[in-house]
Amino acid sequence: MVAMDNLITGNLNNIAHHAGNTHFEFIHHDVSNFIYVPGEVDVVLHFASPASPIDYLKYPIQTLKVGALGTHNALGLARAKGAKFILASTSEVYGDPLVHPQVETYVGNVDPIGPRGVYDEAKRYAEALVMAYHRTHGMDTRIVRIFNTYGPRMRLDDGRVVPNFIGQALRGEPLTVYGDGSQTRCFQYVSDLVEGIYRLLNSSFTDPVNIGTTAEMSILEFAEAVNEISGNAAGIIYKEALRIQGDPQTRRPDTTRARTILGWEPKVPLADGLTHTIDYFRQVL
Ligand code: UDP
C-alpha cells in the first residue's frame, strides 16, 4: 500500500503504527502535481483535501486545486493502471440544503463564491470528473458522500466541532456554540464510515452513496452530550463566529442507498464513540 499526502493538514503520527510494515510506503507528495507510482495498482482511493471549514478557508486555492487537479491526476493514475477508483466526496455538495433529509438525487444549494464554495465546488467538480471518466473511459469508479465523522486522530486544532468541544471540555472550559446552536448535524463514528466505504468499494454501484448516521441532533444538544460524557461542568457559551455565514442549518443523510445496496448500518452509538474519542484526546492534550 502506498499513502500520499503533502501534510498541510495531515500528520505523520497518524500512520506511525505502520512503521516497519514492508507492505506500506509513505510518499510525501501533493497530488495536485503529477502522480507517479511504480508497479501495479489495484485501487486508487482519492481522499486528499482539507475537510474542515477552518482549514479550507486557510487553504482555499489548495482546496480547489486538489479537488480539480488532484482528482484529475488520481483518475489518470487509476486509468493508466487499470485500477478501481473511489472519490471521497462530501455532504457539502448539498450546500445549505433545501431538501431534508438529503437524498443522493438532490442536486444541492451551493453558493459558488460563498466561504464554503472553495470546498463545495471543488468536490462537485471532482464528482463531475469521476462520472466523466466513468462514462467516457468505462472506468470502474465509486463516489462516497461522507457526512460528519469523528473519532481518534482528528487534529485537536482543526476547528471542527468535535475536536473543538472535546478540547474545551478537557481543559474545563465552556464549549463555544456558534449562533444559537439550533443548526443540526448527524455524527458518525469513523469505524462505521470505514465499513461503509469498504462495502461501497466491493459493490458495483457507480452513482454517489451517502454514508452517515441519521441520528440528527442540534449543535446545542451535541455540546450537552460532550459536557456530560466528559464530566465538564463549565457549560456552554454562545459565539457569533464570522464563519457562520454559509453554515448549513440542517444536515441529515437519506441512507436508503447505503442500507439497501450495501446492507450497511452504522453500529457505534454516540456515547461509545465519544467516550473513545475523549480518551484519545486526553492522551494527546
Ligand atoms: N460549531 C460550533 N462550535 C465550534 C465549532 C463548530 O458551534 O466550536 C458548529 C458549526 O457552526 C457548525 C457545526 O458546529 O454548525 C459543525 O461544524 P464543523 O466545523 O464540525 O463542520 P461542518 O459540519 O459545518 O462542515
Short mmCIF file of C-alpha atoms and ligand atoms in Angstrom, two decimals:
data_model
loop_
_atom_site.label_atom_id
_atom_site.label_comp_id
_atom_site.label_asym_id
_atom_site.label_seq_id
_atom_site.Cartn_x
_atom_site.Cartn_y
_atom_site.Cartn_z
CA MET A 1 0.00 0.00 0.00
CA VAL A 2 1.21 3.48 -0.89
CA ALA A 3 -0.07 6.53 1.02
CA MET A 4 0.48 10.04 -0.34
CA ASP A 5 -0.03 13.31 1.48
CA ASN A 6 1.53 16.76 1.38
CA LEU A 7 0.76 17.00 5.12
CA ILE A 8 -0.66 20.55 5.04
CA THR A 9 -3.45 19.33 7.28
CA GLY A 10 -2.29 15.74 7.90
CA ASN A 11 0.09 14.33 10.48
CA LEU A 12 2.64 11.51 10.18
CA ASN A 13 1.80 10.39 13.73
CA ASN A 14 -1.46 9.04 12.29
CA ILE A 15 0.46 6.38 10.36
CA ALA A 16 3.22 5.81 12.92
CA HIS A 17 1.79 2.36 13.68
CA HIS A 18 2.75 1.27 10.12
CA ALA A 19 6.46 1.91 10.75
CA GLY A 20 8.36 -1.25 9.85
CA ASN A 21 5.49 -2.63 7.76
CA THR A 22 7.15 -3.64 4.49
CA HIS A 23 3.75 -3.61 2.71
CA PHE A 24 3.26 0.08 3.47
CA GLU A 25 5.04 3.05 1.95
CA PHE A 26 4.52 6.77 2.56
CA ILE A 27 5.33 9.29 -0.18
CA HIS A 28 5.37 12.98 0.74
CA HIS A 29 3.67 14.41 -2.33
CA ASP A 30 1.00 16.90 -3.34
CA VAL A 31 -1.39 15.01 -5.63
CA SER A 32 -2.28 18.28 -7.36
CA ASN A 33 1.01 17.61 -9.17
CA PHE A 34 1.58 14.61 -11.47
CA ILE A 35 1.43 11.35 -9.52
CA TYR A 36 3.98 8.64 -10.14
CA VAL A 37 3.60 5.18 -8.62
CA PRO A 38 5.69 2.32 -9.97
CA GLY A 39 4.26 -1.18 -10.46
CA GLU A 40 0.70 -2.45 -10.32
CA VAL A 41 -2.14 -0.59 -8.63
CA ASP A 42 -5.48 -2.26 -7.88
CA VAL A 43 -7.39 0.61 -6.28
CA VAL A 44 -6.90 4.38 -6.02
CA LEU A 45 -8.63 5.96 -3.03
CA HIS A 46 -8.66 9.73 -3.55
CA PHE A 47 -9.18 11.21 -0.09
CA ALA A 48 -6.78 14.15 -0.34
CA SER A 49 -8.27 17.51 0.68
CA PRO A 50 -8.56 19.84 3.62
CA ALA A 51 -12.00 18.94 5.02
CA SER A 52 -12.52 21.26 7.97
CA PRO A 53 -14.11 24.67 7.23
CA ILE A 54 -11.26 26.39 9.12
CA ASP A 55 -8.68 24.50 7.04
CA TYR A 56 -10.23 25.11 3.67
CA LEU A 57 -10.68 28.79 4.44
CA LYS A 58 -6.96 28.88 5.31
CA TYR A 59 -6.02 26.95 2.14
CA PRO A 60 -8.68 27.98 -0.40
CA ILE A 61 -6.55 27.60 -3.51
CA GLN A 62 -5.02 24.28 -2.42
CA THR A 63 -8.57 23.03 -1.70
CA LEU A 64 -9.76 23.98 -5.19
CA LYS A 65 -6.63 22.52 -6.77
CA VAL A 66 -6.79 19.18 -5.00
CA GLY A 67 -10.47 18.77 -5.89
CA ALA A 68 -9.78 19.63 -9.53
CA LEU A 69 -6.15 18.85 -10.46
CA GLY A 70 -5.71 16.26 -7.69
CA THR A 71 -8.79 14.37 -8.83
CA HIS A 72 -7.62 14.60 -12.45
CA ASN A 73 -4.19 13.18 -11.58
CA ALA A 74 -5.64 10.46 -9.35
CA LEU A 75 -8.08 9.42 -12.10
CA GLY A 76 -5.23 9.46 -14.60
CA LEU A 77 -3.20 7.16 -12.37
CA ALA A 78 -6.15 4.77 -11.98
CA ARG A 79 -6.79 4.76 -15.72
CA ALA A 80 -3.14 4.10 -16.58
CA LYS A 81 -3.03 1.20 -14.10
CA GLY A 82 -6.49 -0.21 -14.89
CA ALA A 83 -7.36 0.35 -11.23
CA LYS A 84 -10.68 0.85 -9.50
CA PHE A 85 -11.20 4.42 -8.27
CA ILE A 86 -13.08 5.89 -5.32
CA LEU A 87 -13.61 9.58 -4.60
CA ALA A 88 -14.18 10.82 -1.06
CA SER A 89 -16.92 13.34 -1.64
CA THR A 90 -18.95 15.13 0.98
CA SER A 91 -22.33 16.16 2.30
CA GLU A 92 -21.13 19.67 1.42
CA VAL A 93 -22.09 19.01 -2.21
CA TYR A 94 -25.67 19.63 -0.96
CA GLY A 95 -24.63 23.04 0.41
CA ASP A 96 -27.22 24.59 2.75
CA PRO A 97 -29.87 22.07 1.71
CA LEU A 98 -33.44 22.95 0.81
CA VAL A 99 -34.38 19.26 0.74
CA HIS A 100 -34.28 17.39 4.03
CA PRO A 101 -33.03 14.74 4.60
CA GLN A 102 -30.52 14.79 1.74
CA VAL A 103 -31.10 12.07 -0.80
CA GLU A 104 -28.37 11.43 -3.39
CA THR A 105 -30.61 12.66 -6.24
CA TYR A 106 -30.89 16.13 -4.62
CA VAL A 107 -28.64 18.49 -6.60
CA GLY A 108 -27.92 20.87 -3.74
CA ASN A 109 -27.94 24.55 -2.84
CA VAL A 110 -24.40 25.88 -3.08
CA ASP A 111 -23.14 29.46 -3.36
CA PRO A 112 -20.08 29.16 -5.62
CA ILE A 113 -18.50 32.34 -4.24
CA GLY A 114 -19.53 31.85 -0.60
CA PRO A 115 -16.93 30.99 2.06
CA ARG A 116 -17.51 27.26 1.65
CA GLY A 117 -17.58 27.45 -2.15
CA VAL A 118 -13.88 26.52 -2.43
CA TYR A 119 -14.59 23.12 -0.91
CA ASP A 120 -18.15 22.54 -2.11
CA GLU A 121 -17.46 23.42 -5.73
CA ALA A 122 -14.15 21.52 -5.76
CA LYS A 123 -15.95 18.37 -4.62
CA ARG A 124 -18.83 18.94 -7.04
CA TYR A 125 -16.31 19.33 -9.87
CA ALA A 126 -14.49 16.22 -8.64
CA GLU A 127 -17.73 14.23 -8.81
CA ALA A 128 -18.37 15.53 -12.34
CA LEU A 129 -14.85 14.49 -13.38
CA VAL A 130 -15.23 11.00 -11.91
CA MET A 131 -18.52 10.47 -13.75
CA ALA A 132 -16.98 11.78 -16.99
CA TYR A 133 -14.09 9.27 -16.70
CA HIS A 134 -16.56 6.53 -15.87
CA ARG A 135 -18.82 7.33 -18.84
CA THR A 136 -16.09 8.16 -21.35
CA HIS A 137 -13.44 5.59 -20.47
CA GLY A 138 -15.64 2.92 -18.85
CA MET A 139 -13.62 3.21 -15.63
CA ASP A 140 -14.76 1.36 -12.54
CA THR A 141 -15.49 4.28 -10.19
CA ARG A 142 -17.23 4.98 -6.88
CA ILE A 143 -18.29 8.18 -5.11
CA VAL A 144 -18.88 8.23 -1.36
CA ARG A 145 -20.55 11.31 0.10
CA ILE A 146 -19.23 11.43 3.61
CA PHE A 147 -21.31 13.09 6.33
CA ASN A 148 -19.90 14.42 9.63
CA THR A 149 -17.46 11.87 11.01
CA TYR A 150 -15.46 11.86 14.23
CA GLY A 151 -13.01 9.67 16.09
CA PRO A 152 -9.43 9.35 17.27
CA ARG A 153 -6.64 11.00 15.21
CA MET A 154 -8.61 14.12 14.36
CA ARG A 155 -6.43 17.19 14.79
CA LEU A 156 -7.18 18.96 18.06
CA ASP A 157 -6.95 22.36 16.34
CA ASP A 158 -8.69 21.51 13.07
CA GLY A 159 -11.52 23.83 14.06
CA ARG A 160 -14.34 21.35 13.65
CA VAL A 161 -16.95 21.00 16.31
CA VAL A 162 -15.83 17.61 17.69
CA PRO A 163 -12.16 18.43 18.46
CA ASN A 164 -13.12 21.98 19.50
CA PHE A 165 -15.70 20.81 22.02
CA ILE A 166 -13.62 17.91 23.35
CA GLY A 167 -10.52 20.09 23.72
CA GLN A 168 -12.53 22.72 25.56
CA ALA A 169 -14.21 20.11 27.78
CA LEU A 170 -10.87 18.51 28.72
CA ARG A 171 -9.44 21.91 29.61
CA GLY A 172 -12.51 22.59 31.78
CA GLU A 173 -13.62 25.48 29.55
CA PRO A 174 -17.15 26.30 28.35
CA LEU A 175 -17.98 24.91 24.90
CA THR A 176 -18.24 27.52 22.12
CA VAL A 177 -21.59 27.11 20.38
CA TYR A 178 -21.74 29.21 17.18
CA GLY A 179 -25.02 31.03 16.71
CA ASP A 180 -27.96 29.73 18.74
CA GLY A 181 -26.89 26.10 18.37
CA SER A 182 -30.10 25.11 16.58
CA GLN A 183 -28.22 24.03 13.44
CA THR A 184 -28.23 20.24 13.12
CA ARG A 185 -25.72 17.58 12.21
CA CYS A 186 -25.53 13.78 12.44
CA PHE A 187 -22.26 12.39 13.83
CA GLN A 188 -20.92 9.02 12.75
CA TYR A 189 -18.02 7.19 14.31
CA VAL A 190 -15.06 6.62 11.99
CA SER A 191 -15.21 2.79 12.06
CA ASP A 192 -18.76 2.89 10.69
CA LEU A 193 -17.60 5.14 7.84
CA VAL A 194 -14.69 2.83 7.02
CA GLU A 195 -17.05 -0.15 6.86
CA GLY A 196 -19.38 1.78 4.52
CA ILE A 197 -16.51 2.77 2.21
CA TYR A 198 -15.22 -0.81 2.16
CA ARG A 199 -18.66 -2.13 1.22
CA LEU A 200 -19.08 0.51 -1.48
CA LEU A 201 -15.69 -0.35 -2.95
CA ASN A 202 -16.70 -4.02 -3.14
CA SER A 203 -20.06 -3.22 -4.71
CA SER A 204 -20.58 -2.36 -8.38
CA PHE A 205 -22.56 0.82 -7.69
CA THR A 206 -21.16 3.85 -9.53
CA ASP A 207 -23.62 6.60 -8.53
CA PRO A 208 -22.90 8.54 -5.31
CA VAL A 209 -23.75 6.94 -1.96
CA ASN A 210 -24.29 8.86 1.29
CA ILE A 211 -22.54 7.38 4.31
CA GLY A 212 -23.54 8.89 7.65
CA THR A 213 -25.81 8.37 10.60
CA THR A 214 -29.40 9.61 10.58
CA ALA A 215 -29.34 10.46 14.30
CA GLU A 216 -29.82 14.20 13.81
CA MET A 217 -29.11 16.49 16.73
CA SER A 218 -28.70 20.21 17.26
CA ILE A 219 -25.21 21.53 18.00
CA LEU A 220 -26.56 22.60 21.39
CA GLU A 221 -27.64 19.01 22.17
CA PHE A 222 -24.27 17.80 20.96
CA ALA A 223 -22.49 20.25 23.29
CA GLU A 224 -24.56 19.00 26.20
CA ALA A 225 -23.65 15.38 25.32
CA VAL A 226 -19.91 16.23 25.24
CA ASN A 227 -20.12 18.02 28.60
CA GLU A 228 -21.99 15.13 30.18
CA ILE A 229 -19.73 12.34 28.88
CA SER A 230 -16.52 14.23 29.68
CA GLY A 231 -17.78 15.44 33.07
CA ASN A 232 -17.20 19.09 32.15
CA ALA A 233 -19.09 21.44 34.47
CA ALA A 234 -18.11 24.67 32.66
CA GLY A 235 -21.23 24.72 30.48
CA ILE A 236 -21.66 26.50 27.15
CA ILE A 237 -21.01 29.96 25.74
CA TYR A 238 -22.60 31.31 22.58
CA LYS A 239 -20.30 32.81 19.96
CA GLU A 240 -21.16 34.72 16.83
CA ALA A 241 -18.39 33.32 14.68
CA LEU A 242 -17.57 35.04 11.42
CA ARG A 243 -17.53 31.75 9.63
CA ILE A 244 -21.16 31.11 10.48
CA GLN A 245 -22.01 32.66 7.12
CA GLY A 246 -22.91 29.74 4.87
CA ASP A 247 -23.09 27.32 7.81
CA PRO A 248 -25.72 24.75 6.80
CA GLN A 249 -28.73 24.98 9.11
CA THR A 250 -29.68 21.33 8.75
CA ARG A 251 -27.90 18.19 7.60
CA ARG A 252 -29.07 14.59 7.65
CA PRO A 253 -28.41 11.92 5.05
CA ASP A 254 -31.04 9.77 3.47
CA THR A 255 -29.20 6.43 3.75
CA THR A 256 -31.66 4.26 1.82
CA ARG A 257 -28.99 3.52 -0.82
CA ALA A 258 -26.34 2.52 1.72
CA ARG A 259 -28.82 0.31 3.56
CA THR A 260 -30.40 -1.38 0.55
CA ILE A 261 -27.43 -1.59 -1.84
CA LEU A 262 -24.61 -2.13 0.66
CA GLY A 263 -26.52 -3.67 3.57
CA TRP A 264 -24.77 -1.02 5.70
CA GLU A 265 -25.95 0.36 9.04
CA PRO A 266 -23.94 2.45 11.48
CA LYS A 267 -23.30 0.47 14.66
CA VAL A 268 -21.45 2.67 17.16
CA PRO A 269 -23.72 4.68 19.50
CA LEU A 270 -22.70 8.32 20.05
CA ALA A 271 -21.95 7.76 23.75
CA ASP A 272 -19.47 4.93 22.95
CA GLY A 273 -17.82 6.78 20.07
CA LEU A 274 -17.48 9.95 22.12
CA THR A 275 -16.02 8.04 25.07
CA HIS A 276 -13.30 6.51 22.82
CA THR A 277 -12.60 9.86 21.19
CA ILE A 278 -12.40 11.73 24.51
CA ASP A 279 -9.97 9.07 25.81
CA TYR A 280 -7.80 9.62 22.73
CA PHE A 281 -7.76 13.41 23.10
CA ARG A 282 -6.96 13.06 26.81
CA GLN A 283 -3.72 11.30 25.77
CA VAL A 284 -2.69 13.91 23.19
CA LEU A 285 -3.64 17.03 25.16
N1 UDP B 1 -19.57 24.71 15.67
C1 UDP B 1 -19.79 25.25 16.92
N2 UDP B 1 -18.72 25.48 17.74
C2 UDP B 1 -17.44 25.17 17.39
C3 UDP B 1 -17.21 24.61 16.11
C4 UDP B 1 -18.29 24.39 15.26
O1 UDP B 1 -20.93 25.54 17.30
O2 UDP B 1 -16.53 25.41 18.20
C5 UDP B 1 -20.72 24.43 14.80
C6 UDP B 1 -20.59 24.98 13.39
O3 UDP B 1 -21.06 26.32 13.34
C7 UDP B 1 -21.45 24.03 12.59
C8 UDP B 1 -21.32 22.71 13.34
O4 UDP B 1 -20.82 23.03 14.63
O5 UDP B 1 -22.81 24.44 12.63
C9 UDP B 1 -20.41 21.71 12.68
O6 UDP B 1 -19.23 22.39 12.32
P1 UDP B 1 -17.94 21.67 11.77
O7 UDP B 1 -16.89 22.73 11.66
O8 UDP B 1 -17.60 20.49 12.59
O9 UDP B 1 -18.24 21.14 10.30
P2 UDP B 1 -19.46 21.29 9.26
O10 UDP B 1 -20.43 20.23 9.65
O11 UDP B 1 -20.05 22.67 9.35
O12 UDP B 1 -18.82 21.03 7.96
#
